[in-house]
mmCIF file of C-alpha atoms and ligand atoms in Angstrom:
data_model
loop_
_atom_site.group_PDB
_atom_site.id
_atom_site.type_symbol
_atom_site.label_atom_id
_atom_site.label_comp_id
_atom_site.label_asym_id
_atom_site.label_seq_id
_atom_site.Cartn_x
_atom_site.Cartn_y
_atom_site.Cartn_z
ATOM 1 C CA MET A 1 15.811 -21.565 33.971
ATOM 2 C CA VAL A 2 19.173 -22.910 35.099
ATOM 3 C CA PRO A 3 21.663 -20.486 33.525
ATOM 4 C CA ARG A 4 24.681 -22.808 33.426
ATOM 5 C CA VAL A 5 24.879 -26.510 32.726
ATOM 6 C CA VAL A 6 27.689 -28.905 31.957
ATOM 7 C CA PHE A 7 26.878 -32.289 30.418
ATOM 8 C CA GLY A 8 29.260 -35.185 29.961
ATOM 9 C CA ARG A 9 30.549 -38.409 31.392
ATOM 10 C CA GLY A 10 33.269 -37.531 33.877
ATOM 11 C CA SER A 11 32.316 -33.836 34.049
ATOM 12 C CA PHE A 12 32.136 -34.141 37.851
ATOM 13 C CA ASN A 13 35.918 -33.705 37.653
ATOM 14 C CA GLN A 14 35.332 -30.087 36.618
ATOM 15 C CA LEU A 15 33.679 -29.160 39.917
ATOM 16 C CA SER A 16 36.722 -27.389 41.343
ATOM 17 C CA GLU A 17 37.296 -25.374 38.190
ATOM 18 C CA ILE A 18 33.619 -24.380 38.138
ATOM 19 C CA ILE A 19 33.199 -23.246 41.745
ATOM 20 C CA THR A 20 36.616 -21.720 42.479
ATOM 21 C CA PRO A 21 35.798 -18.384 40.776
ATOM 22 C CA LYS A 22 32.634 -18.210 42.903
ATOM 23 C CA ARG A 23 34.485 -18.244 46.224
ATOM 24 C CA LEU A 24 33.764 -14.920 47.917
ATOM 25 C CA ASN A 25 36.717 -15.061 50.333
ATOM 26 C CA PRO A 26 38.571 -17.669 52.436
ATOM 27 C CA ASP A 27 36.143 -17.274 55.345
ATOM 28 C CA ALA A 28 33.118 -17.947 53.163
ATOM 29 C CA PRO A 29 33.153 -21.713 52.639
ATOM 30 C CA PHE A 30 31.430 -24.010 50.202
ATOM 31 C CA ILE A 31 29.076 -26.428 51.914
ATOM 32 C CA PHE A 32 28.561 -29.771 50.172
ATOM 33 C CA LEU A 33 25.325 -31.541 51.021
ATOM 34 C CA VAL A 34 25.963 -35.148 50.004
ATOM 35 C CA ASP A 35 23.743 -38.250 50.102
ATOM 36 C CA ASP A 36 25.132 -40.458 52.869
ATOM 37 C CA VAL A 37 24.961 -43.449 50.527
ATOM 38 C CA PHE A 38 28.317 -42.080 49.264
ATOM 39 C CA LYS A 39 29.921 -41.723 52.682
ATOM 40 C CA ASN A 40 32.561 -44.400 52.174
ATOM 41 C CA ASN A 41 32.620 -44.130 48.405
ATOM 42 C CA THR A 42 36.076 -42.754 47.673
ATOM 43 C CA TRP A 43 35.375 -42.749 43.921
ATOM 44 C CA ILE A 44 33.046 -39.832 44.633
ATOM 45 C CA THR A 45 34.265 -38.253 47.867
ATOM 46 C CA THR A 46 37.904 -37.835 46.849
ATOM 47 C CA ARG A 47 36.740 -35.724 43.927
ATOM 48 C CA ILE A 48 34.871 -33.225 46.112
ATOM 49 C CA PRO A 49 37.261 -30.262 46.146
ATOM 50 C CA LEU A 50 37.621 -29.041 49.735
ATOM 51 C CA SER A 51 39.721 -26.021 50.671
ATOM 52 C CA TYR A 52 39.828 -23.468 53.515
ATOM 53 C CA ASP A 53 36.792 -24.066 55.766
ATOM 54 C CA ASP A 54 34.720 -25.985 53.217
ATOM 55 C CA LYS A 55 32.782 -28.896 54.589
ATOM 56 C CA ILE A 56 30.770 -31.914 53.628
ATOM 57 C CA ILE A 57 27.490 -32.620 55.403
ATOM 58 C CA TYR A 58 26.269 -36.169 54.758
ATOM 59 C CA ILE A 59 22.500 -36.528 54.760
ATOM 60 C CA SER A 60 20.332 -39.623 54.528
ATOM 61 C CA ALA A 61 17.811 -39.775 51.692
ATOM 62 C CA ASN A 62 15.721 -42.387 53.488
ATOM 63 C CA GLU A 63 13.159 -39.746 54.280
ATOM 64 C CA GLU A 64 12.104 -36.912 52.035
ATOM 65 C CA PRO A 65 13.163 -33.388 53.035
ATOM 66 C CA LYS A 66 11.294 -31.575 55.771
ATOM 67 C CA THR A 67 11.000 -27.865 56.466
ATOM 68 C CA SER A 68 12.285 -28.423 60.023
ATOM 69 C CA GLN A 69 15.320 -30.256 58.618
ATOM 70 C CA VAL A 70 16.107 -27.245 56.433
ATOM 71 C CA ASP A 71 15.774 -24.927 59.450
ATOM 72 C CA ASP A 72 18.199 -27.122 61.438
ATOM 73 C CA LEU A 73 20.728 -27.276 58.609
ATOM 74 C CA VAL A 74 20.643 -23.510 58.112
ATOM 75 C CA GLU A 75 21.087 -22.890 61.835
ATOM 76 C CA ASP A 76 23.992 -25.317 61.955
ATOM 77 C CA ILE A 77 25.655 -23.657 58.963
ATOM 78 C CA ILE A 78 25.216 -20.160 60.407
ATOM 79 C CA LEU A 79 26.635 -21.238 63.773
ATOM 80 C CA THR A 80 29.644 -23.071 62.360
ATOM 81 C CA THR A 81 30.820 -20.764 59.569
ATOM 82 C CA LYS A 82 32.706 -17.497 59.985
ATOM 83 C CA GLU A 83 30.814 -15.878 57.166
ATOM 84 C CA ARG A 84 27.805 -16.593 55.013
ATOM 85 C CA PRO A 85 28.910 -19.450 52.698
ATOM 86 C CA SER A 86 30.095 -18.842 49.147
ATOM 87 C CA GLY A 87 27.791 -21.552 47.936
ATOM 88 C CA ILE A 88 25.855 -24.753 48.537
ATOM 89 C CA VAL A 89 26.535 -27.831 46.399
ATOM 90 C CA GLY A 90 23.955 -30.624 46.461
ATOM 91 C CA ILE A 91 25.136 -34.101 45.412
ATOM 92 C CA GLY A 92 22.489 -36.824 45.259
ATOM 93 C CA GLY A 93 18.945 -37.487 44.080
ATOM 94 C CA GLY A 94 15.859 -35.321 44.321
ATOM 95 C CA THR A 95 16.080 -35.391 48.108
ATOM 96 C CA LEU A 96 19.563 -33.858 48.286
ATOM 97 C CA LEU A 97 18.959 -31.496 45.378
ATOM 98 C CA ASP A 98 15.838 -30.121 47.041
ATOM 99 C CA LEU A 99 17.651 -29.715 50.353
ATOM 100 C CA ALA A 100 20.456 -27.796 48.641
ATOM 101 C CA LYS A 101 17.990 -25.462 46.964
ATOM 102 C CA ALA A 102 16.034 -24.870 50.159
ATOM 103 C CA VAL A 103 19.112 -24.282 52.333
ATOM 104 C CA SER A 104 20.522 -21.782 49.835
ATOM 105 C CA ILE A 105 17.231 -19.860 49.930
ATOM 106 C CA MET A 106 16.894 -19.918 53.706
ATOM 107 C CA LEU A 107 20.426 -18.597 54.248
ATOM 108 C CA THR A 108 19.277 -15.251 52.848
ATOM 109 C CA ASN A 109 15.622 -15.177 53.875
ATOM 110 C CA GLU A 110 14.379 -14.610 57.403
ATOM 111 C CA GLY A 111 12.067 -16.778 59.436
ATOM 112 C CA GLU A 112 11.042 -20.382 59.049
ATOM 113 C CA THR A 113 11.141 -22.497 55.918
ATOM 114 C CA LYS A 114 7.492 -23.493 56.220
ATOM 115 C CA ASP A 115 6.443 -19.882 55.642
ATOM 116 C CA TYR A 116 7.866 -20.005 52.120
ATOM 117 C CA GLN A 117 5.977 -23.094 50.934
ATOM 118 C CA GLY A 118 3.804 -21.898 48.109
ATOM 119 C CA TRP A 119 4.251 -19.762 45.032
ATOM 120 C CA ASP A 120 6.564 -16.729 44.789
ATOM 121 C CA LEU A 121 6.896 -15.998 48.506
ATOM 122 C CA VAL A 122 10.719 -15.791 48.565
ATOM 123 C CA LYS A 123 11.936 -12.187 48.844
ATOM 124 C CA ASN A 124 15.733 -12.310 48.546
ATOM 125 C CA PRO A 125 17.923 -14.130 46.019
ATOM 126 C CA ALA A 126 19.402 -17.385 47.346
ATOM 127 C CA ILE A 127 23.143 -17.850 47.705
ATOM 128 C CA TYR A 128 24.993 -19.496 44.803
ATOM 129 C CA HIS A 129 23.865 -23.122 44.520
ATOM 130 C CA VAL A 130 25.021 -26.023 42.400
ATOM 131 C CA GLY A 131 23.133 -29.261 41.712
ATOM 132 C CA ILE A 132 24.822 -32.546 40.829
ATOM 133 C CA PRO A 133 22.293 -35.355 40.320
ATOM 134 C CA THR A 134 23.365 -38.943 41.039
ATOM 135 C CA ILE A 135 20.073 -40.540 39.962
ATOM 136 C CA SER A 136 17.807 -39.424 37.135
ATOM 137 C CA GLY A 137 14.102 -38.802 36.829
ATOM 138 C CA THR A 138 12.727 -36.177 39.180
ATOM 139 C CA GLY A 139 13.752 -33.144 37.162
ATOM 140 C CA ALA A 140 14.668 -31.493 40.490
ATOM 141 C CA GLU A 141 17.951 -30.469 38.849
ATOM 142 C CA VAL A 142 16.105 -28.138 36.505
ATOM 143 C CA SER A 143 12.859 -27.181 38.245
ATOM 144 C CA ARG A 144 11.889 -23.934 40.005
ATOM 145 C CA THR A 145 10.627 -25.756 43.077
ATOM 146 C CA THR A 146 11.976 -27.571 46.111
ATOM 147 C CA VAL A 147 9.433 -29.993 47.504
ATOM 148 C CA LEU A 148 9.264 -30.071 51.303
ATOM 149 C CA THR A 149 7.070 -31.672 53.913
ATOM 150 C CA GLY A 150 6.031 -29.101 56.500
ATOM 151 C CA PRO A 151 3.937 -29.290 59.655
ATOM 152 C CA THR A 152 0.661 -29.076 57.754
ATOM 153 C CA ARG A 153 1.392 -29.946 54.144
ATOM 154 C CA LYS A 154 3.754 -31.233 51.516
ATOM 155 C CA LEU A 155 4.320 -28.331 49.154
ATOM 156 C CA GLY A 156 7.186 -26.794 47.219
ATOM 157 C CA ILE A 157 8.939 -23.474 47.543
ATOM 158 C CA ASN A 158 8.219 -22.310 44.001
ATOM 159 C CA SER A 159 10.157 -19.182 43.116
ATOM 160 C CA ASP A 160 12.476 -17.577 40.606
ATOM 161 C CA PHE A 161 15.271 -17.910 43.180
ATOM 162 C CA THR A 162 14.859 -21.671 43.542
ATOM 163 C CA PRO A 163 16.561 -22.990 40.357
ATOM 164 C CA PHE A 164 20.223 -23.909 40.568
ATOM 165 C CA ASP A 165 22.818 -21.405 39.332
ATOM 166 C CA GLN A 166 24.823 -24.298 37.932
ATOM 167 C CA VAL A 167 24.115 -27.946 37.221
ATOM 168 C CA ILE A 168 26.630 -30.666 36.412
ATOM 169 C CA LEU A 169 25.134 -33.618 34.526
ATOM 170 C CA ASP A 170 27.562 -36.515 34.741
ATOM 171 C CA SER A 171 25.696 -39.739 33.991
ATOM 172 C CA GLU A 172 28.572 -41.828 35.335
ATOM 173 C CA LEU A 173 27.472 -40.800 38.840
ATOM 174 C CA THR A 174 24.269 -42.829 38.345
ATOM 175 C CA LYS A 175 26.014 -46.114 37.515
ATOM 176 C CA ASP A 176 25.407 -47.790 40.896
ATOM 177 C CA VAL A 177 21.750 -46.928 41.400
ATOM 178 C CA PRO A 178 19.897 -50.125 42.389
ATOM 179 C CA ASN A 179 17.547 -51.476 39.697
ATOM 180 C CA HIS A 180 14.248 -50.919 41.478
ATOM 181 C CA GLN A 181 15.204 -47.352 42.424
ATOM 182 C CA TRP A 182 16.328 -46.675 38.845
ATOM 183 C CA PHE A 183 12.821 -47.689 37.738
ATOM 184 C CA TYR A 184 10.883 -45.733 40.399
ATOM 185 C CA THR A 185 12.772 -42.472 39.894
ATOM 186 C CA GLY A 186 12.796 -43.004 36.109
ATOM 187 C CA MET A 187 9.025 -43.442 36.174
ATOM 188 C CA ASP A 188 8.714 -40.118 37.969
ATOM 189 C CA CYS A 189 9.958 -38.643 34.697
ATOM 190 C CA PHE A 190 7.569 -40.727 32.590
ATOM 191 C CA ILE A 191 4.655 -39.684 34.831
ATOM 192 C CA HIS A 192 5.676 -36.009 34.606
ATOM 193 C CA CYS A 193 5.353 -36.361 30.820
ATOM 194 C CA ALA A 194 2.004 -38.178 31.002
ATOM 195 C CA GLU A 195 0.572 -35.508 33.296
ATOM 196 C CA SER A 196 2.017 -32.582 31.397
ATOM 197 C CA LEU A 197 1.073 -33.833 27.923
ATOM 198 C CA ASN A 198 -2.506 -34.649 28.975
ATOM 199 C CA GLY A 199 -3.012 -31.501 31.029
ATOM 200 C CA THR A 200 -5.140 -28.484 30.255
ATOM 201 C CA TYR A 201 -2.160 -26.189 30.945
ATOM 202 C CA LEU A 202 -0.199 -27.660 28.057
ATOM 203 C CA ASN A 203 1.399 -25.279 25.587
ATOM 204 C CA THR A 204 3.840 -25.897 22.777
ATOM 205 C CA PHE A 205 6.858 -25.108 24.954
ATOM 206 C CA SER A 206 5.921 -27.828 27.472
ATOM 207 C CA GLU A 207 4.748 -30.182 24.778
ATOM 208 C CA THR A 208 8.021 -30.298 22.870
ATOM 209 C CA TYR A 209 10.040 -31.034 26.012
ATOM 210 C CA GLY A 210 7.420 -33.525 27.202
ATOM 211 C CA ASN A 211 7.475 -35.437 23.920
ATOM 212 C CA MET A 212 11.269 -35.708 23.936
ATOM 213 C CA ALA A 213 11.314 -37.066 27.482
ATOM 214 C CA TYR A 214 8.399 -39.413 26.783
ATOM 215 C CA ASP A 215 10.151 -40.972 23.786
ATOM 216 C CA LEU A 216 13.411 -41.321 25.706
ATOM 217 C CA CYS A 217 11.592 -43.135 28.535
ATOM 218 C CA LYS A 218 10.064 -45.571 26.059
ATOM 219 C CA GLU A 219 13.483 -46.223 24.548
ATOM 220 C CA ILE A 220 15.040 -46.822 27.966
ATOM 221 C CA PHE A 221 12.342 -48.822 29.734
ATOM 222 C CA LEU A 222 10.579 -50.628 26.900
ATOM 223 C CA ASP A 223 12.667 -51.070 23.770
ATOM 224 C CA ASN A 224 15.624 -52.551 25.618
ATOM 225 C CA THR A 225 18.138 -51.940 22.829
ATOM 226 C CA LEU A 226 20.423 -49.528 24.683
ATOM 227 C CA SER A 227 23.694 -50.203 26.447
ATOM 228 C CA GLU A 228 23.870 -49.316 30.149
ATOM 229 C CA VAL A 229 25.876 -46.201 29.434
ATOM 230 C CA GLU A 230 23.417 -45.069 26.762
ATOM 231 C CA SER A 231 20.522 -45.639 29.163
ATOM 232 C CA GLN A 232 22.240 -43.606 31.866
ATOM 233 C CA GLU A 233 22.935 -40.751 29.460
ATOM 234 C CA LYS A 234 19.449 -40.791 27.999
ATOM 235 C CA LEU A 235 17.620 -40.964 31.327
ATOM 236 C CA MET A 236 19.633 -37.975 32.529
ATOM 237 C CA MET A 237 18.402 -35.986 29.540
ATOM 238 C CA ALA A 238 14.851 -37.351 29.871
ATOM 239 C CA SER A 239 14.790 -36.148 33.472
ATOM 240 C CA TRP A 240 15.916 -32.690 32.369
ATOM 241 C CA HIS A 241 13.383 -32.433 29.547
ATOM 242 C CA GLY A 242 10.571 -33.829 31.708
ATOM 243 C CA GLY A 243 11.411 -31.217 34.338
ATOM 244 C CA MET A 244 11.369 -28.492 31.690
ATOM 245 C CA SER A 245 8.011 -29.736 30.497
ATOM 246 C CA ILE A 246 6.329 -29.420 33.906
ATOM 247 C CA ALA A 247 8.089 -26.157 34.698
ATOM 248 C CA TYR A 248 5.864 -24.543 32.096
ATOM 249 C CA SER A 249 2.751 -26.616 32.761
ATOM 250 C CA GLN A 250 1.885 -28.659 35.844
ATOM 251 C CA VAL A 251 1.660 -32.221 37.104
ATOM 252 C CA GLY A 252 -1.674 -33.978 37.656
ATOM 253 C CA VAL A 253 -3.680 -36.762 39.302
ATOM 254 C CA ALA A 254 -0.781 -39.109 40.123
ATOM 255 C CA HIS A 255 1.246 -36.431 41.878
ATOM 256 C CA ALA A 256 -1.727 -35.068 43.825
ATOM 257 C CA MET A 257 -2.562 -38.552 45.121
ATOM 258 C CA SER A 258 1.035 -39.523 45.720
ATOM 259 C CA TYR A 259 1.559 -36.413 47.871
ATOM 260 C CA GLY A 260 -1.287 -37.711 50.059
ATOM 261 C CA LEU A 261 0.411 -41.107 50.424
ATOM 262 C CA SER A 262 3.703 -39.463 51.186
ATOM 263 C CA TYR A 263 2.249 -37.109 53.795
ATOM 264 C CA LEU A 264 0.363 -39.780 55.741
ATOM 265 C CA LEU A 265 2.465 -42.904 55.196
ATOM 266 C CA GLY A 266 5.892 -41.476 54.348
ATOM 267 C CA ILE A 267 5.888 -43.323 51.028
ATOM 268 C CA LYS A 268 8.612 -41.899 48.841
ATOM 269 C CA HIS A 269 7.948 -39.935 45.701
ATOM 270 C CA GLY A 270 9.130 -42.369 43.004
ATOM 271 C CA ILE A 271 7.526 -45.535 44.327
ATOM 272 C CA GLY A 272 4.444 -43.598 45.498
ATOM 273 C CA ASN A 273 3.862 -42.270 42.000
ATOM 274 C CA CYS A 274 4.185 -45.802 40.605
ATOM 275 C CA ILE A 275 1.697 -47.224 43.124
ATOM 276 C CA VAL A 276 -0.814 -44.514 42.228
ATOM 277 C CA PHE A 277 -0.247 -44.431 38.475
ATOM 278 C CA ASP A 278 -0.890 -48.181 38.213
ATOM 279 C CA HIS A 279 -4.563 -47.420 39.028
ATOM 280 C CA LEU A 280 -5.140 -44.357 36.896
ATOM 281 C CA GLU A 281 -6.187 -45.882 33.567
ATOM 282 C CA GLU A 282 -9.380 -43.836 33.730
ATOM 283 C CA PHE A 283 -7.362 -40.620 33.447
ATOM 284 C CA TYR A 284 -4.308 -41.677 31.429
ATOM 285 C CA PRO A 285 -5.330 -44.840 29.522
ATOM 286 C CA LYS A 286 -2.537 -44.952 26.948
ATOM 287 C CA GLU A 287 0.235 -44.074 29.404
ATOM 288 C CA VAL A 288 -0.951 -46.464 32.129
ATOM 289 C CA ALA A 289 -0.958 -49.324 29.605
ATOM 290 C CA LEU A 290 2.616 -48.410 28.651
ATOM 291 C CA PHE A 291 3.583 -48.129 32.305
ATOM 292 C CA LYS A 292 2.293 -51.638 32.980
ATOM 293 C CA ALA A 293 4.324 -52.964 30.048
ATOM 294 C CA MET A 294 7.461 -51.236 31.368
ATOM 295 C CA LYS A 295 6.828 -52.657 34.819
ATOM 296 C CA THR A 296 6.716 -56.178 33.401
ATOM 297 C CA LYS A 297 9.733 -55.646 31.194
ATOM 298 C CA ASN A 298 11.776 -54.435 34.175
ATOM 299 C CA ASN A 299 10.545 -57.172 36.576
ATOM 300 C CA ILE A 300 9.032 -54.688 39.000
ATOM 301 C CA VAL A 301 6.463 -55.866 41.529
ATOM 302 C CA LEU A 302 4.736 -52.992 43.292
ATOM 303 C CA PRO A 303 3.502 -53.206 46.890
ATOM 304 C CA GLN A 304 -0.226 -53.918 47.197
ATOM 305 C CA GLY A 305 -2.770 -53.180 49.890
ATOM 306 C CA ILE A 306 -0.937 -50.229 51.413
ATOM 307 C CA CYS A 307 -4.267 -48.545 52.240
ATOM 308 C CA SER A 308 -6.071 -51.660 53.434
ATOM 309 C CA ASN A 309 -5.738 -50.962 57.158
ATOM 310 C CA LEU A 310 -6.353 -47.242 57.177
ATOM 311 C CA SER A 311 -9.063 -45.573 59.256
ATOM 312 C CA ASP A 312 -11.594 -43.065 57.913
ATOM 313 C CA GLU A 313 -9.547 -40.297 59.553
ATOM 314 C CA ASP A 314 -6.450 -41.478 57.712
ATOM 315 C CA PHE A 315 -8.268 -41.361 54.396
ATOM 316 C CA ASP A 316 -9.529 -37.871 55.224
ATOM 317 C CA ILE A 317 -5.969 -36.684 55.835
ATOM 318 C CA MET A 318 -4.718 -38.059 52.527
ATOM 319 C CA ILE A 319 -7.720 -36.729 50.659
ATOM 320 C CA GLY A 320 -7.237 -33.316 52.273
ATOM 321 C CA VAL A 321 -3.602 -33.160 51.164
ATOM 322 C CA ALA A 322 -4.450 -34.331 47.646
ATOM 323 C CA LEU A 323 -7.433 -32.037 47.091
ATOM 324 C CA GLY A 324 -5.494 -29.094 48.521
ATOM 325 C CA LEU A 325 -3.248 -29.158 45.450
ATOM 326 C CA GLU A 326 -5.706 -27.187 43.344
ATOM 327 C CA PRO A 327 -3.429 -26.279 40.419
ATOM 328 C CA LEU A 328 -2.711 -29.982 39.837
ATOM 329 C CA TRP A 329 -6.409 -30.844 39.560
ATOM 330 C CA ASP A 330 -7.099 -27.791 37.499
ATOM 331 C CA ASN A 331 -4.404 -28.903 35.073
ATOM 332 C CA ALA A 332 -5.522 -32.540 35.067
ATOM 333 C CA LEU A 333 -9.294 -32.131 34.807
ATOM 334 C CA GLY A 334 -9.978 -28.515 33.857
ATOM 335 C CA ASN A 335 -11.679 -25.735 35.798
ATOM 336 C CA ASN A 336 -14.710 -27.918 36.405
ATOM 337 C CA TRP A 337 -12.530 -30.326 38.407
ATOM 338 C CA LYS A 338 -14.396 -30.031 41.704
ATOM 339 C CA LYS A 339 -17.388 -31.708 40.086
ATOM 340 C CA LEU A 340 -15.241 -34.458 38.579
ATOM 341 C CA MET A 341 -13.000 -35.305 41.532
ATOM 342 C CA THR A 342 -14.753 -35.633 44.879
ATOM 343 C CA ALA A 343 -13.555 -36.915 48.248
ATOM 344 C CA LYS A 344 -15.690 -40.025 47.722
ATOM 345 C CA LYS A 345 -14.107 -40.770 44.365
ATOM 346 C CA LEU A 346 -10.598 -40.255 45.744
ATOM 347 C CA LYS A 347 -11.301 -42.622 48.602
ATOM 348 C CA GLU A 348 -12.406 -45.328 46.164
ATOM 349 C CA LEU A 349 -9.168 -44.887 44.240
ATOM 350 C CA TYR A 350 -6.975 -44.948 47.370
ATOM 351 C CA LYS A 351 -8.737 -48.111 48.534
ATOM 352 C CA LYS A 352 -7.531 -49.940 45.421
ATOM 353 C CA MET A 353 -3.883 -49.219 46.266
HETATM 354 P P1 NAD B 1 16.198 -39.834 46.394
HETATM 355 O O1 NAD B 1 17.083 -38.665 46.362
HETATM 356 O O2 NAD B 1 15.177 -39.885 47.475
HETATM 357 O O3 NAD B 1 17.088 -41.150 46.436
HETATM 358 C C1 NAD B 1 16.478 -42.432 46.308
HETATM 359 C C2 NAD B 1 17.435 -43.511 46.778
HETATM 360 O O4 NAD B 1 18.484 -43.667 45.830
HETATM 361 C C3 NAD B 1 18.105 -43.171 48.098
HETATM 362 O O5 NAD B 1 18.184 -44.351 48.847
HETATM 363 C C4 NAD B 1 19.489 -42.701 47.672
HETATM 364 O O6 NAD B 1 20.426 -42.865 48.699
HETATM 365 C C5 NAD B 1 19.748 -43.578 46.490
HETATM 366 N N1 NAD B 1 20.730 -43.086 45.523
HETATM 367 C C6 NAD B 1 20.795 -41.875 44.915
HETATM 368 N N2 NAD B 1 21.829 -41.824 44.046
HETATM 369 C C7 NAD B 1 22.433 -43.033 44.108
HETATM 370 C C8 NAD B 1 23.564 -43.620 43.439
HETATM 371 N N3 NAD B 1 24.232 -42.955 42.490
HETATM 372 N N4 NAD B 1 23.921 -44.870 43.774
HETATM 373 C C9 NAD B 1 23.218 -45.588 44.688
HETATM 374 N N5 NAD B 1 22.147 -45.111 45.342
HETATM 375 C C10 NAD B 1 21.749 -43.841 45.049
HETATM 376 O O7 NAD B 1 15.442 -40.109 45.022
HETATM 377 P P2 NAD B 1 14.723 -39.277 43.925
HETATM 378 O O8 NAD B 1 13.655 -40.151 43.438
HETATM 379 O O9 NAD B 1 15.720 -38.727 42.974
HETATM 380 O O10 NAD B 1 14.125 -38.031 44.678
HETATM 381 C C11 NAD B 1 12.895 -38.044 45.351
HETATM 382 C C12 NAD B 1 12.692 -36.673 45.938
HETATM 383 O O11 NAD B 1 12.654 -35.707 44.885
HETATM 384 C C13 NAD B 1 11.407 -36.500 46.713
HETATM 385 O O12 NAD B 1 11.696 -35.860 47.927
HETATM 386 C C14 NAD B 1 10.553 -35.626 45.829
HETATM 387 O O13 NAD B 1 9.663 -34.811 46.544
HETATM 388 C C15 NAD B 1 11.589 -34.809 45.124
HETATM 389 N N6 NAD B 1 11.173 -34.253 43.830
HETATM 390 C C16 NAD B 1 11.481 -32.974 43.590
HETATM 391 C C17 NAD B 1 11.122 -32.395 42.396
HETATM 392 C C18 NAD B 1 11.449 -30.978 42.144
HETATM 393 O O14 NAD B 1 11.148 -30.472 41.076
HETATM 394 N N7 NAD B 1 12.077 -30.288 43.051
HETATM 395 C C19 NAD B 1 10.459 -33.137 41.417
HETATM 396 C C20 NAD B 1 10.180 -34.465 41.689
HETATM 397 C C21 NAD B 1 10.548 -35.035 42.905
HETATM 398 ZN ZN1 ZN B 2 7.501 -36.080 40.397
#
């Protein structure tokens, strides 16, 4: 679990006060990994507290994080700092938060990032890392994974050293998220709940968090009675609770299939999950019906026919990635899943998308 969390509109202003005691010495800087969408946004950048050799590295979130990108960032940080940094601060959405987690792990663990994709392979504690989400839904701010695309697969570094040491939840930072992106990333949270609550791994711990996040999503995306500020505050908490729910269970069919789309076609997590979930009524009937209602309510039109020109080899690659995520299928369909979900069946589903 994340041991320290601050919640409140404007709490981003407390960043300096929070990290200053964690500075090891003047030669050990803080490195801020910041979404480059904020590059000329003085409302945010002037509040990033830089002293000594601290630096900001702006990173585009147009593509999801890669293991090679983490290796490059770590090498750059090692070469340009006098000492191992005091900490890494990630400011952005799931993409930047995952990069911050991964970089903080790889600064203290030898070798290449790709070798740590999997479960509990990290040997040494990461350096101090802080997460500051600027868009809500993924739960990356609370989870014990950092999802990375490597040379052969898209898979997280799941470990006890992955969670942030500190998170700052300031919903005001999400105020300029474009509408469609607000929906896609918000639906990631809704889909986490659907997959967790309908999974075989469910226990009461996951269920209580999942139910809270589920109800918040309905309030935000369906009921339409909230002010913008209330929506921003509530989606930030929904994201957190949804993340807590899957931390103690697992995701399911939508995530397994969306990882395939992402690996082959580079389709991003939020929109990819939406494209997939739209066709999963067989597995999540009640939630898919709700999802369709939310889509209408929020004037969202999803891309169609994204798999219409793919070759058999392409389908095989996506199916390989999806079926490789065994714990997700096990959670979604039970230990008999290999009989229920075949390559043929997956191909039929992908062809609808
Ligand atoms: P993102 O970080 O990819 O950002 C989506 C878009 O929103 C980008 O264009 C970004 O620049 C923009 N954006 C972010 N904040 C903004 C703001 N305040 N104003 C304007 N624009 C803003 O989006 P995401 O959906 O949060 O993250 C997706 C990533 O999260 C994927 O890489 C996925 O694998 C990962 N993920 C991780 C976990 C986990 O537990 N670690 C869980 C789910 C998803
Ligand atoms: Zn997700």
